[in-house]
């Protein structure tokens, strides 16, 4: 690869490239709520000179802030994972009507294959439903270029623009040529224009007509946009594709003719017809729903799509090759290997709480965060998990269905950041509608699941400034919960005692479990003890194993080995603590009836 | 390996630094003048789960994913993970495998056994198997977190780049205060494969 000396090429992830593209486009205000696979976009953007970037409490607020910045003339960015768009849909649909002043781009990072999500919805539907154009890059290089272009389109067509990424774009790296950072945005200042910004029915009705006109112009633009391009090859096979699927198609069928679509909405019609007329067989290769396929079929073009390309999960070159060729080469992964699912970290404060909940045999309405991992064995401590903030409403609904019989039997469990995202309004519902739900807020002082981001309860902003720290207990009291208690979840005996009391209270109560996430630098810097199992004292009862701490390892014995180790022949094994993994949380020592777990002296 | 294109598959356990190792390798190939694509999954994988990275280099790379049966090199940070992803290797591919065993939850809690004869099974998949003790090498440098750079060093023997590319990439990617120990780890890793790898 020959690179002109003055151009700088860097290996960037799709997320880093989007951040860079936004910076090059002159974005000065950006707002987001962290969510895999989108989180690194704002983390990277925040590092540029002269920009403002923030974590909003949720995606709806992020969109409203970015929309407001656009109204005032700034170029503005809102970023979220696919399910975040559900939360933000309300302002998005009407922002489509108001249009923009400074360029306004909304990034949706979809997660085909559910690498780290609760569903694999296809957000191209939002572009259609909200009548907002959507660009779809196919690698890091395009991620940066399309981000810049999205801002240009936004200002040219007076519309918010969606940029859709997927996990394999966001978290794949590729070579990107850095470009110039563009000049300042159009003049700042809010200009009164009620017909554009005040969406009373009369104004909105007129704006709707403008939206339809805009979509017609954009459809025309799509016909000649160079991101929608035909790569003629062998005329036997013609593939219409977009996003990362384009790369898989090029890999699997290097000779084929390809119509590569960089714009997912609106789709071109003449270009599709021209392409279809030039090849003998047309196949649409797209991940998830038949979005392009439906459009092509509506044009009356005969096409194959979802009958040969799966609708569930992400694609790969292999899946594309097998689907189009109709032949499949078998692969033989090694069989019989124990799985390796993710687990809560050693020393994770959530483990103590879920161990207690297990003992209490309650129904646990769960939520989204690291603690969702407690649903896996051996803790198996979660009974529902739907979306951000659902735990409170779900628990309250179970309670209303069962009446008094639910007393003492149901809890809602939610993380601090998730609670601030969507848990406050259902807590108000519980108080207002005379419930007795017990809500447990896991306060680990960070947004851990996505890699430890700040939130309103941490006392720091995304830009690293100190700020007023939200007081969770005071907030709960303010909405009318009279019984708010804070416990240390590493102290499982005390946590259990408080929960037993609160579960049977005939009024709403909130128990805040407070202990830092072990990933936080402050915690990592602290000197922590390491525990060990004294082999002579261990009877192999496995009481400590039930915690599921990754540091506690089970060493199985044969009867001969047991006897050789000075144990009864019937002892099946012994526990051992891996000193490289133990975080010194002191949860396991009290579980051992034989006092076999002691602090290690070196 | 002196070929113009190749596929390197990295497999490890969350927390072992496999992602950082793949960053350094990717950067090294970019410095070596190749087009590079690299794909991995974050999120759930950080919490002690299986972690994989697909790294592809060549004059022009399309797909960021490696297909099963086409990896030229498998770099496995843990023994069982090597076997889990061994089917990604091409018939002529090589594997550099850290002999370290890390128990998955079902084994640590006594519900399943850690599989036996892994080395033998791996040898059945690839004739070019290099077992290394990266943990011991890292511990002798008093830095268990350097396992990843030991592995990069060992694997570098089987890759077409000059040593300077890796070192420059490493310096560019790591915070300054840990560059020294990681350079040592890289060299220690390179030494692990010298006798057998040298002629390749
Ligand atoms: S003290 Fe026990 S439970 Fe806590 S990290 Fe160490 S081994 Fe795990
Ligand atoms: S609880 Fe104590 S005796 Fe039982 S297995 Fe664990 S360390 Fe051994």
Short mmCIF file of C-alpha atoms and ligand atoms in Angstrom, two decimals, chain A residues 532-535 537-546 552-554 567 571 573-577 588-597, ligand 2:
data_model
loop_
_atom_site.label_atom_id
_atom_site.label_comp_id
_atom_site.label_asym_id
_atom_site.label_seq_id
_atom_site.Cartn_x
_atom_site.Cartn_y
_atom_site.Cartn_z
CA UNK A 532 -6.35 -19.29 50.72
CA UNK A 533 -7.96 -22.62 51.52
CA UNK A 534 -6.01 -24.56 54.15
CA UNK A 535 -5.91 -28.04 52.56
CA UNK A 537 -9.11 -28.21 56.99
CA UNK A 538 -11.13 -28.45 53.76
CA UNK A 539 -13.74 -31.22 53.86
CA UNK A 540 -14.85 -30.75 50.27
CA UNK A 541 -18.38 -29.68 51.22
CA UNK A 542 -18.49 -27.22 48.31
CA UNK A 543 -20.25 -24.50 50.32
CA UNK A 544 -17.83 -21.89 48.94
CA UNK A 545 -18.22 -23.15 45.35
CA UNK A 546 -21.84 -21.99 45.36
CA UNK A 552 -12.33 -20.56 43.79
CA UNK A 553 -11.30 -23.69 41.92
CA UNK A 554 -12.46 -27.23 42.57
CA UNK A 567 -8.74 -37.38 53.64
CA UNK A 571 -14.14 -36.96 49.82
CA UNK A 573 -12.25 -33.14 46.07
CA UNK A 574 -11.10 -29.94 47.63
CA UNK A 575 -11.40 -26.21 47.07
CA UNK A 576 -8.42 -24.07 46.12
CA UNK A 577 -8.17 -20.31 45.72
CA UNK A 588 -16.14 -16.73 50.88
CA UNK A 589 -14.44 -17.07 54.31
CA UNK A 590 -17.67 -16.78 56.37
CA UNK A 591 -19.32 -19.45 54.18
CA UNK A 592 -16.87 -22.11 55.33
CA UNK A 593 -18.17 -23.91 58.41
CA UNK A 594 -14.72 -25.40 58.94
CA UNK A 595 -12.84 -22.09 59.00
CA UNK A 596 -10.66 -23.44 56.20
CA UNK A 597 -10.46 -20.12 54.31
S1 LIG C 2 -16.59 -24.36 52.37
FE1 LIG C 2 -14.68 -24.80 53.37
S2 LIG C 2 -14.65 -26.99 53.67
FE2 LIG C 2 -16.25 -26.56 52.20
S3 LIG C 2 -15.27 -26.80 50.23
FE3 LIG C 2 -15.15 -24.63 50.71
S4 LIG C 2 -13.17 -24.44 51.78
FE4 LIG C 2 -13.65 -26.61 51.71
#
